[in-house]
Coordinates of C-alpha atoms in Angstrom, one line a residue:
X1 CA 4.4 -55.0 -46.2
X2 CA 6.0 -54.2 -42.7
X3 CA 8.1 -52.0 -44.0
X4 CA 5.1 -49.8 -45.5
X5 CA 3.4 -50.2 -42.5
X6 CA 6.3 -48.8 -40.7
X7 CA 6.6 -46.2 -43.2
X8 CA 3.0 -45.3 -43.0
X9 CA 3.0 -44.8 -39.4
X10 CA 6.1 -42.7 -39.5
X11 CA 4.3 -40.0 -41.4
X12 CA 1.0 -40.2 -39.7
X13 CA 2.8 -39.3 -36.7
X14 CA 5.4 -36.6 -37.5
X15 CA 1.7 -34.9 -39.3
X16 CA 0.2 -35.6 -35.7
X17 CA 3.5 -34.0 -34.1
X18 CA 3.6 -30.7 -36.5
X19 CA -0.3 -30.3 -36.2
X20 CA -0.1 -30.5 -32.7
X21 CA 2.8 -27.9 -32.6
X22 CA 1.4 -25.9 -34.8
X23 CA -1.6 -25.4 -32.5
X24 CA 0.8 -24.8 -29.8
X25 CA 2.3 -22.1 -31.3
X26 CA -1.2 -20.3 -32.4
X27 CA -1.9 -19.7 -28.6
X28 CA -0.4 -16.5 -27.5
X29 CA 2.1 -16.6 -24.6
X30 CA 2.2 -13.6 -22.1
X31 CA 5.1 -10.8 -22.3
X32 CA 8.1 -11.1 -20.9
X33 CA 8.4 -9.0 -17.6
X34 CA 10.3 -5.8 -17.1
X35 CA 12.5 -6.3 -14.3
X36 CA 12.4 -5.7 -11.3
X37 CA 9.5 -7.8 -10.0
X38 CA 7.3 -7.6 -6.8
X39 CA 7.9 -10.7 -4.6
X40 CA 4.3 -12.7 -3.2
X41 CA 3.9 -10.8 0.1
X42 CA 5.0 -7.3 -1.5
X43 CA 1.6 -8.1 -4.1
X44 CA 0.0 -9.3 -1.4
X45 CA 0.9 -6.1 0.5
X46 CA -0.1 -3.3 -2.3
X47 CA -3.7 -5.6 -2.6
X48 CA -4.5 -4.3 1.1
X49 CA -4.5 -0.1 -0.2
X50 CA -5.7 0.7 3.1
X51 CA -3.8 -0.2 6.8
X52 CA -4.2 0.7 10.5
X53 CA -1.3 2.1 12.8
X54 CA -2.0 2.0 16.2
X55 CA 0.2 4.7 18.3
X56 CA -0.2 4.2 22.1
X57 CA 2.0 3.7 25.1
X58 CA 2.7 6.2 27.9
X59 CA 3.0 9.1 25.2
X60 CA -0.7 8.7 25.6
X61 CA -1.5 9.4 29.2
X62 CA 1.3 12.6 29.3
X63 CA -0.2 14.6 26.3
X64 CA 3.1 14.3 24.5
X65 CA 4.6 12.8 21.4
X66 CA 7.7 12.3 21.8
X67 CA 8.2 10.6 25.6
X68 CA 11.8 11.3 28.0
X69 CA 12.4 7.7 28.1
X70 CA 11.9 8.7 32.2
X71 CA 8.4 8.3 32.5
X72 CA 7.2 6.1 35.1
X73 CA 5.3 2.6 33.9
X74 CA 2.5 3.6 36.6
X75 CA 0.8 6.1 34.9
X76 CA 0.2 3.4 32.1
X77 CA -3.0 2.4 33.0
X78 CA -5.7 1.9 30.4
X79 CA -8.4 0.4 32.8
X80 CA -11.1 -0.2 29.8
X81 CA -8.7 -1.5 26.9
X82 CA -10.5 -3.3 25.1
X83 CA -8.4 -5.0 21.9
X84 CA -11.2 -6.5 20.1
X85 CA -12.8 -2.7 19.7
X86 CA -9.8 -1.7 18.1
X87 CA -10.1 -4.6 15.9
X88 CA -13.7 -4.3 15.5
X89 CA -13.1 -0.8 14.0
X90 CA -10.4 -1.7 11.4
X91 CA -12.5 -4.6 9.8
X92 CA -15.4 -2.5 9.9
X93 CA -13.2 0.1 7.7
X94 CA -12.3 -2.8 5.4
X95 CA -8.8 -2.9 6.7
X96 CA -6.8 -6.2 6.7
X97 CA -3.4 -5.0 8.7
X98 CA -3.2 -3.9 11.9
X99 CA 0.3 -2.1 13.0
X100 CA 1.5 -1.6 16.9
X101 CA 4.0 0.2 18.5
X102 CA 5.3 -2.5 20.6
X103 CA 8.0 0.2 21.7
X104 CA 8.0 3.6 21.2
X105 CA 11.4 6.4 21.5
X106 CA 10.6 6.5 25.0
X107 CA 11.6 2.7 25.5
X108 CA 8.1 1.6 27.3
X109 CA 7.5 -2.0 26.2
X110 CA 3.5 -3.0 25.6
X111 CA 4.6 -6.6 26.3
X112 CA 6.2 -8.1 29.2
X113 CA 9.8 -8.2 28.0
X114 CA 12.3 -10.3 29.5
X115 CA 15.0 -7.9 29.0
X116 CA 13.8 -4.8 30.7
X117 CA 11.9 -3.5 33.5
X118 CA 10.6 -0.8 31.4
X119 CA 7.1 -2.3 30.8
X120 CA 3.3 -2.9 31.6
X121 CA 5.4 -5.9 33.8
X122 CA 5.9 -2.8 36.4
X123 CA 2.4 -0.8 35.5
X124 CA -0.9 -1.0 37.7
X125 CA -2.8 -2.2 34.3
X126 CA -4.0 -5.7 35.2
X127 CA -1.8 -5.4 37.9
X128 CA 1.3 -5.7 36.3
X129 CA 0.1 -9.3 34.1
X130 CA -0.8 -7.5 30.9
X131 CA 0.2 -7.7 27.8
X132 CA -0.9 -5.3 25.2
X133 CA 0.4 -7.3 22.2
X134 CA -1.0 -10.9 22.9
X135 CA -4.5 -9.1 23.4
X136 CA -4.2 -7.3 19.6
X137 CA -3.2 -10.9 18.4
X138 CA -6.1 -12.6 20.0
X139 CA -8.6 -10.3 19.0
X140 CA -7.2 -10.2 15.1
X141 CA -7.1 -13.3 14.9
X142 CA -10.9 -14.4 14.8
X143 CA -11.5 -11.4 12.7
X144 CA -9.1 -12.6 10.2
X145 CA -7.1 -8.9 10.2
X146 CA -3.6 -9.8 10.1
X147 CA -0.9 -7.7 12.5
X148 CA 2.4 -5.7 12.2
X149 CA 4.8 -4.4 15.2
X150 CA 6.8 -1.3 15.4
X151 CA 9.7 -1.4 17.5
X152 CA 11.6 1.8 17.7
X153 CA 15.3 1.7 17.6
X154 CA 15.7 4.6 19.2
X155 CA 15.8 4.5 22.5
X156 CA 15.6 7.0 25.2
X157 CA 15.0 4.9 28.2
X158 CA 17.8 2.0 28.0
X159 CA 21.1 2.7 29.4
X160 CA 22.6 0.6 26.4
X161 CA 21.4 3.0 23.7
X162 CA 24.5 5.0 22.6
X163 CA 26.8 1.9 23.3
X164 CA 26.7 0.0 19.8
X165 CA 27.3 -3.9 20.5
X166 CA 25.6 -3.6 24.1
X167 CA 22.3 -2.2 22.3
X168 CA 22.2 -3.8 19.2
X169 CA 22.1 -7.5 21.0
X170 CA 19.5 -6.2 23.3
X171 CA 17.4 -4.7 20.2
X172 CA 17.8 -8.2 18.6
X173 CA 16.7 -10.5 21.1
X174 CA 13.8 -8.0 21.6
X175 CA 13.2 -8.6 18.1
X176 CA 13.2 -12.2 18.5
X177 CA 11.5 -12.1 21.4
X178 CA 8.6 -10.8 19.5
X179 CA 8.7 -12.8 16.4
X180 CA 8.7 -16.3 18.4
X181 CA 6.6 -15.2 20.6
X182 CA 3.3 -13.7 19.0
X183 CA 2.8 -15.6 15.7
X184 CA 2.9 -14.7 12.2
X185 CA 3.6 -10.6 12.3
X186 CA 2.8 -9.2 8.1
X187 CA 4.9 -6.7 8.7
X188 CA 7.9 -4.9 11.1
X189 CA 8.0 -1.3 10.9
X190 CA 11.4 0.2 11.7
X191 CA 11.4 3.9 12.0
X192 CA 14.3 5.8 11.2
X193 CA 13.6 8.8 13.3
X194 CA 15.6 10.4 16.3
X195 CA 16.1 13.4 17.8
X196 CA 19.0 16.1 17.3
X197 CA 21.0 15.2 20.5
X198 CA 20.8 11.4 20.5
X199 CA 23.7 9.6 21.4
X200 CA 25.6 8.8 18.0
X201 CA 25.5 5.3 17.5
X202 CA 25.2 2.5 14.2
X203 CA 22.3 0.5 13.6
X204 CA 22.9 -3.1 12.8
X205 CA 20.2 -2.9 10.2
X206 CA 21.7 -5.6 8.0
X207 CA 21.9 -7.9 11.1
X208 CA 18.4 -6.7 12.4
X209 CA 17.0 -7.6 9.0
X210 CA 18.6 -10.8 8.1
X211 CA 17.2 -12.0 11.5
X212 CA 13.4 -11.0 11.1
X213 CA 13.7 -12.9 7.6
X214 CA 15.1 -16.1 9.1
X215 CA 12.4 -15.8 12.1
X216 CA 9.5 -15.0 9.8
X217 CA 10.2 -15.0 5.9
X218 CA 7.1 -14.5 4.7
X219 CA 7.1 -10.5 6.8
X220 CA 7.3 -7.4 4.9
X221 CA 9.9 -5.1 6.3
X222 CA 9.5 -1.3 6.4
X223 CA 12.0 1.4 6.7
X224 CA 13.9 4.7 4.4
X225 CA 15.8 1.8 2.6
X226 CA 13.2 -1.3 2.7
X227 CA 14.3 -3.9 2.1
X228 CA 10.6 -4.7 1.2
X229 CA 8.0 -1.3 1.2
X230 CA 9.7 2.2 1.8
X231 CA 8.6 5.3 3.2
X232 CA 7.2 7.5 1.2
X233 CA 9.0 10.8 2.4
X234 CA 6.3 12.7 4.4
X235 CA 3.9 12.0 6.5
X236 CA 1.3 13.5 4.7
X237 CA 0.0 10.6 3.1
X238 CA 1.0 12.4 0.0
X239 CA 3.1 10.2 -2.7
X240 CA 4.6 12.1 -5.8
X241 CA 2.3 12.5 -8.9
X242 CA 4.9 10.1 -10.4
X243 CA 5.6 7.5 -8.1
X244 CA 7.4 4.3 -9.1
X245 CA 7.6 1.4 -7.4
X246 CA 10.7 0.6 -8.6
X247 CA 13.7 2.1 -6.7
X248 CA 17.8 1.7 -6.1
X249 CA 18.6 0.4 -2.6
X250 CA 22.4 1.6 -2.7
X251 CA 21.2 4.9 -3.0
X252 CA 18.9 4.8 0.1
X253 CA 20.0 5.3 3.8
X254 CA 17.7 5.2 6.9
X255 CA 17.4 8.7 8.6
X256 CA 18.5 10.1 5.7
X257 CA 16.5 13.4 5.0
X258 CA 18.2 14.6 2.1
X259 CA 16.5 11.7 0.3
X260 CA 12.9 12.5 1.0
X261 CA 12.0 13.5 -2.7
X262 CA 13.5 10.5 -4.4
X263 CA 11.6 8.2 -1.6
X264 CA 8.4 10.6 -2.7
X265 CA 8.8 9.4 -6.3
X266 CA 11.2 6.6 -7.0
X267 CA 12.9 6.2 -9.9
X268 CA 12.1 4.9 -13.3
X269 CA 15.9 3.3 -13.8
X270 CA 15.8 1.4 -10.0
X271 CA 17.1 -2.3 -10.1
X272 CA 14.9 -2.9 -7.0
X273 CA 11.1 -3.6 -6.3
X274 CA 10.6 -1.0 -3.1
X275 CA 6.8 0.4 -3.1
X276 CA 6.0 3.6 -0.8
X277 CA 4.0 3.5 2.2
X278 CA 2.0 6.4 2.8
X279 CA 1.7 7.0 6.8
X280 CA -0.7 10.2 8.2
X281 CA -2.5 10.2 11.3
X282 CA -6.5 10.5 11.3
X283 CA -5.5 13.3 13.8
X284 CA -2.9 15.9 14.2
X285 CA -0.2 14.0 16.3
X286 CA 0.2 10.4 16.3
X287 CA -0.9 10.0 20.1
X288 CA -4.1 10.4 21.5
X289 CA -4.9 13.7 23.0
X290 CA -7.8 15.2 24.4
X291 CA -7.8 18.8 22.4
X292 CA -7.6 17.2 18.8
X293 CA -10.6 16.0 16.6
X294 CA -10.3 13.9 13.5
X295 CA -9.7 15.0 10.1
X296 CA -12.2 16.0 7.9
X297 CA -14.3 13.3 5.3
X298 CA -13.0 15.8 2.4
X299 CA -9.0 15.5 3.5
X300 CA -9.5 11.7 4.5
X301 CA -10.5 11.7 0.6
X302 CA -7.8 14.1 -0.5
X303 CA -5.0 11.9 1.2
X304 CA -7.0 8.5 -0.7
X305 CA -6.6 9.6 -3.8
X306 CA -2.9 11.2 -3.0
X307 CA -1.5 7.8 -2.0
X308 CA -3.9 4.9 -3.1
X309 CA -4.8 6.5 -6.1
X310 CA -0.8 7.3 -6.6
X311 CA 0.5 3.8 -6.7
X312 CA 0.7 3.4 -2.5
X313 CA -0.9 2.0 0.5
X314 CA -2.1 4.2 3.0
X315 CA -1.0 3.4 6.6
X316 CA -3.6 5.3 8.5
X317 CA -3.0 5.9 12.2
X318 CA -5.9 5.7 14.2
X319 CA -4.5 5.9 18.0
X320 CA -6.5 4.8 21.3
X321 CA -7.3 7.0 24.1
X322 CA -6.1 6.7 27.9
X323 CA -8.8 4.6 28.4
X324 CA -7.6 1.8 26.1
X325 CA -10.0 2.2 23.7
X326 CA -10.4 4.2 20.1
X327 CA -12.8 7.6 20.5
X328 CA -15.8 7.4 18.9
X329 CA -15.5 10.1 16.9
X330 CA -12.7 8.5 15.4
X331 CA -14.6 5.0 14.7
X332 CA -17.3 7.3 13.2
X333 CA -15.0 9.2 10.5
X334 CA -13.6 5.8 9.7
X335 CA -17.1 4.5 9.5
X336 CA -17.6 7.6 7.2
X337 CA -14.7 7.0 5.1
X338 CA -15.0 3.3 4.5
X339 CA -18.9 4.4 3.5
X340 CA -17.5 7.1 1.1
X341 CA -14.7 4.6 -0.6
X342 CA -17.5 2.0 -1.2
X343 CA -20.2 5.0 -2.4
X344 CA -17.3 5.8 -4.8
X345 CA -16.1 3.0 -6.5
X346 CA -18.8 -0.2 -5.4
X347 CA -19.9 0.9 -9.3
X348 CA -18.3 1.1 -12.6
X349 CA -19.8 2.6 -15.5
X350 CA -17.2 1.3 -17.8
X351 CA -18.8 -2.7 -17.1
X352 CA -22.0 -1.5 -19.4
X353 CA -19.9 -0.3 -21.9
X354 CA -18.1 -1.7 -25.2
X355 CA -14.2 -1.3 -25.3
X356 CA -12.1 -1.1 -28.6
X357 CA -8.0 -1.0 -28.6
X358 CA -5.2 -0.1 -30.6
X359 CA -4.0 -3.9 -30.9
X360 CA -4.5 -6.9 -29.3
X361 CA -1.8 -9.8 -28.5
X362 CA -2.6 -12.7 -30.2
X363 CA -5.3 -11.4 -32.1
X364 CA -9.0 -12.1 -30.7
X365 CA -9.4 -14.9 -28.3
X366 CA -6.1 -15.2 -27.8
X367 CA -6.4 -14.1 -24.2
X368 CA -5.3 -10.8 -23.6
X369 CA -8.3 -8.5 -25.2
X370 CA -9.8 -5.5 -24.0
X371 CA -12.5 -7.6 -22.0
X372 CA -10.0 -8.2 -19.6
X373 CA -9.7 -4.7 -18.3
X374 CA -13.2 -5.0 -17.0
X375 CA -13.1 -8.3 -14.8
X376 CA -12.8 -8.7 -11.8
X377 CA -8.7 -9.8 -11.6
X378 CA -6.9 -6.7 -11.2
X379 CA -3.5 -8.4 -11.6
X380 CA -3.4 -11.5 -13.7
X381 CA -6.0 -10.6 -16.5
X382 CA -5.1 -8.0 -19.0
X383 CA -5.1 -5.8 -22.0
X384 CA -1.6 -6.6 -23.8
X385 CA -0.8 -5.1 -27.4
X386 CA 1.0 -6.2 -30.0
X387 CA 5.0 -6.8 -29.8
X388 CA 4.9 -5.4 -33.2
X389 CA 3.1 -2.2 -32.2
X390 CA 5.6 -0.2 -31.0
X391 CA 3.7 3.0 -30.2
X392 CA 0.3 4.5 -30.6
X393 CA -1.4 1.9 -27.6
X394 CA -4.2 3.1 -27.0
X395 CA -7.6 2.0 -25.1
X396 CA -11.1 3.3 -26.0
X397 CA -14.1 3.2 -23.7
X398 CA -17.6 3.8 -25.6
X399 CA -20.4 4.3 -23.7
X400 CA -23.4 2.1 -25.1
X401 CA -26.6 3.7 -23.7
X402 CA -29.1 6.4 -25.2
X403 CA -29.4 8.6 -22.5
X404 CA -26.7 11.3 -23.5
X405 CA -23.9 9.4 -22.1
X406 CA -21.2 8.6 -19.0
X407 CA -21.4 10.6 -16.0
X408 CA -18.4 10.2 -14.2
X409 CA -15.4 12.7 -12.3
X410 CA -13.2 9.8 -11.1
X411 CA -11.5 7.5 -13.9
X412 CA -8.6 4.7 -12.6
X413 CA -6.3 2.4 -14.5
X414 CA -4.3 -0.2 -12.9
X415 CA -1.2 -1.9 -14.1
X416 CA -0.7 -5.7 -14.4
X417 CA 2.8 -4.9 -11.9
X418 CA 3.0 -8.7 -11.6
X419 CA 4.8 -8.4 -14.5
X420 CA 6.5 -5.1 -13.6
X421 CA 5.6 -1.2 -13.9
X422 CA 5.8 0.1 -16.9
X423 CA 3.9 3.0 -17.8
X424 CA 5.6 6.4 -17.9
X425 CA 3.1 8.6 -19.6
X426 CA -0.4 9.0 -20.5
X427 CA -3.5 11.0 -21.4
X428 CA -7.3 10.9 -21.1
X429 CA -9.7 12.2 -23.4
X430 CA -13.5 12.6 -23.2
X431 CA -14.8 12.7 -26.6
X432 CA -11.8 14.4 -28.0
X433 CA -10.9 16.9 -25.2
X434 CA -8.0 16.0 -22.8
X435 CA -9.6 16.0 -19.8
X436 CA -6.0 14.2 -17.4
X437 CA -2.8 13.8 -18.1
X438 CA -0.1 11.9 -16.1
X439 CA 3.0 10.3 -15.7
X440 CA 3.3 6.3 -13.8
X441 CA 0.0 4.1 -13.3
X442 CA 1.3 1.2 -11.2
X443 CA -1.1 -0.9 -8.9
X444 CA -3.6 2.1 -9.5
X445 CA -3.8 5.2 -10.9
X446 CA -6.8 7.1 -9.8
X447 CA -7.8 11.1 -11.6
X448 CA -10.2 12.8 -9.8
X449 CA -11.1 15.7 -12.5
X450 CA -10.9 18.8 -12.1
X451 CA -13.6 19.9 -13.7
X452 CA -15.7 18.2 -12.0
X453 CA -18.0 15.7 -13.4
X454 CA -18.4 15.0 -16.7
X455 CA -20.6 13.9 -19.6
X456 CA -19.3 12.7 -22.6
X457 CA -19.7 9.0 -24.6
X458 CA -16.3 7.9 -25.8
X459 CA -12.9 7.7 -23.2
X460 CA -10.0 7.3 -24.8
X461 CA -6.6 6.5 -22.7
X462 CA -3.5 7.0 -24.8
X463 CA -0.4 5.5 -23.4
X464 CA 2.4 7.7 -24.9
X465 CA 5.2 6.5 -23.5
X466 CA 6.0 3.1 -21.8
X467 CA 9.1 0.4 -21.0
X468 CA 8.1 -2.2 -23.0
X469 CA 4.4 -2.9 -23.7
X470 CA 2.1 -1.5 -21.6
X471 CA -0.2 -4.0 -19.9
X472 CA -3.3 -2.9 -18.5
X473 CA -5.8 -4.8 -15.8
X474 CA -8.4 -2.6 -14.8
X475 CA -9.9 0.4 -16.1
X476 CA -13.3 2.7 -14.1
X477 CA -15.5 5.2 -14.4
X478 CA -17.0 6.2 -11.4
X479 CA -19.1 9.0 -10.0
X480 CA -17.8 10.9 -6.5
X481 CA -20.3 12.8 -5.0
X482 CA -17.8 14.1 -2.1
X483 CA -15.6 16.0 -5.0
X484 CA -16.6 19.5 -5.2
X485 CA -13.8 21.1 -6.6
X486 CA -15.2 25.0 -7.0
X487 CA -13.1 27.5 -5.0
X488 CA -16.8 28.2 -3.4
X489 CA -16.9 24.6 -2.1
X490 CA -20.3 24.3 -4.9
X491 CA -21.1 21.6 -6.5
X492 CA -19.3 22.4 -10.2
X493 CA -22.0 22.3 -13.2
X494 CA -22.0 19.2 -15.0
X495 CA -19.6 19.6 -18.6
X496 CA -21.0 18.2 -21.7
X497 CA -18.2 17.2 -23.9
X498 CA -18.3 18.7 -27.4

């Protein structure tokens, strides 16, 4: 008898054991990633689509952009800065990251640096016990915006500059100095720009950035090369029309110019993660100065869609005047834009409307259906196809209502790029009719059409070509009422799609 009981209980439990791994392996596991991957604070990074540079210093009080390195400290004297108005502004215009330029080429120091005399230490501004930095950090910090330094490594005031040891220790312990000093810094900006008749000299970049990720490893650095977010190539705000995150270091240099167009679009075959920062001033130069005004609402929007909507984040300089604070024409257009970019996409018609797909992973409810593409997790949620559909992936919006149908001239698609970028080409089509075409998607993809707005009941997005399965996380329609894109500067007539 205990032999049968033992028996008995044997197979009772190897049927428990293969039910139970047979209902393991009926839920659907997510793709594997195409390599390479974004790191936390890269994702964290892209997530932010809009960020502030702050350009001020004694460039600002002498009408000039690029400073001697002779000026004298006293004419820095910003008698009404007020730190907490710059902040004030950037949350207002939704922005999370807040960039300084704790040193510009002309060598002037906005904090009280132990290793030069060339700083508000020796200007009348508070008389001489300033310190522009600690006030930008206390007035983020309550506001929750997070801040970012730019420390030039040119250098047109120190005697070292042109003599490589002397100037490289002095640039790192100003570096250190910095990163010890003022708390956690998002992200170090290291500019690869000098001028024609510069002393010829090597940066330690390797030493430079092994140092800032031992001091603060959680920072995203920025240069030509990375090693974390690149330039983009201009300072337009313009990224390529195809514009992959993904990007070979070896090939990058910083200062380089001859590399602007492969910064401007990456490269589909690059072994490392590098996204493009897209910097462009709200004005014409980077300083304040008295003659210039801001841009317009209609470029602000033009340069949006050119680098948000192209797979970047915009770095929008926004610099104070000689009195220490930003121009109120300047808070207004950001006012404006912020305003516009919530008019824009605060709705999407695509929530209300039923969405059909080429294949689904897993089949349905198995956790990576078309439903995802409309929540609210632009990342970690969405649409996957089949491993055994190998082409055809397609997505199919269809509007529900009986009113004629979508009105919409702005559609974007976003990538889940958590588990890399994949998307190389795709097309749009309003009831039948291409209405965009493109190339990558990444974090976002946004088409503003050019016909102008449209009505029509079914969008279809056909990926065509792809590494690996495409994964999708967000899809919208949405409705800009800024884009008027007749020659006239009309409002185009509405297209019914046949």
């Amino acid at each position: 008898m205990p032999k049968l009981w033992c028996f008995l209980s044997t197979v009772t439990l190897f049927q428990l054991c293969t039910f139970t791994f047979s209902r393991l392996e009926l839920v659907p596991t997510p793709p594997l990633p195409i390599l390479p991957l974004p790191s936390y604070a890269q994702l964290k990074w892209q997530q932010r689509e809009l960020i502030m540079f702050l350009h001020f210093g004694v460039n600002t009080f002498t009408d000039s952009e690029w400073g001697t390195g002779h000026e004298n400290p006293a004419i820095f004297n910003p008698v009404g800065l007020n730190a907490n108005q710059w902040l004030s502004t950037a949350a207002d215009a939704g922005i999370s990251l807040v960039i300084l330029t704790a040193k510009h080429h002309d060598g002037f120091c906005l904090w009280p640096s132990k290793y030069t005399d060339h700083s508000v230490e020796k200007s009348p501004w508070k008389n001489g016990h300033g310190d522009v930095v600690q006030e930008l950090v206390n007035a983020a910090k309550p506001l929750g915006v997070d801040v970012g330094l730019y420390l030039s490594p040119w250098d047109r005031h120190d005697q070292r500059y042109g003599h490589e040891i002397a100037y490289n220790q002095y640039y790192l312990a100003q570096l250190q100095e910095l990163l010890n000093r003022y708390g956690s810094v998002r992200e170090i900006w290291f500019d690869g720009s000098k001028g024609k008749n510069a002393p010829n000299m090597s940066y330690y970049f390797t030493d430079w950035f092994s140092m800032v990720k031992e001091l603060q490893s959680s920072i995203n650095i920025f240069s030509d090369a990375g090693p974390d977010v690149r330039w983009v190539g201009n300072e337009k705000g313009f990224a390529g029309s195809t514009c992959w995150s993904t990007i070979n270091r070896t090939s990058l240099s910083i200062g380089n110019a001859s590399i602007e167009d492969y910064l401007n679009n990456g490269d589909p075959k690059g072994t490392d993660w590098l996204p493009a920062e897209c910097d462009v001033s709200i004005r014409q130069g980077w300083f304040w100065h008295k003659s210039q005004t801001p841009k317009s609402l209609s470029r602000l929007l033009e340069i949006y869609y050119n680098s948000v909507g192209r797979n970047c984040v915009l770095l929008l300089n926004v610099p104070p005047n000689s009195t220490g604070l930003i121009s109120e024409v300047d808070v207004q257009r950001l006012r404006e834009f912020r305003r516009a970019i919530d008019t824009i996409f605060s709705t999407n018609l695509a929530e209300k409307c039923s969405v059909k797909v080429s294949s689904q992973r897993g089949g349905k409810g198995g956790g990576f259906g078309p439903e995802n593409v409309l929540d609210s997790d632009h990342l970690w949620t969405y649409w996957a196809p089949r491993d055994d559909d190998k082409e055809g992936h397609w997505i199919e919006i269809r509007g529900t209502g009986t009113d004629g149908g979508l009105r919409f001239n702005v559609i974007r698609i976003q990538e889940a790029i958590g588990l890399g970028q994949r998307i190389k080409r795709h097309d749009i089509y309003v009831d039948g009719k291409r209405v965009a075409n493109g190339t990558t998607v990444g974090y976002k993809r946004l088409h503003r059409l050019e016909e102008g707005v449209i009505h029509g009941k079914i969008v279809k997005i056909r990926i065509e070509e792809s590494k690996g399965l495409p994964l999708i996380s967000s899809i919208g329609l949405h409705f800009d009422p800024f884009w008027h894109p007749n020659p006239n500067g009309e409002r185009p007539q509405e297209k019914g799609m046949k």
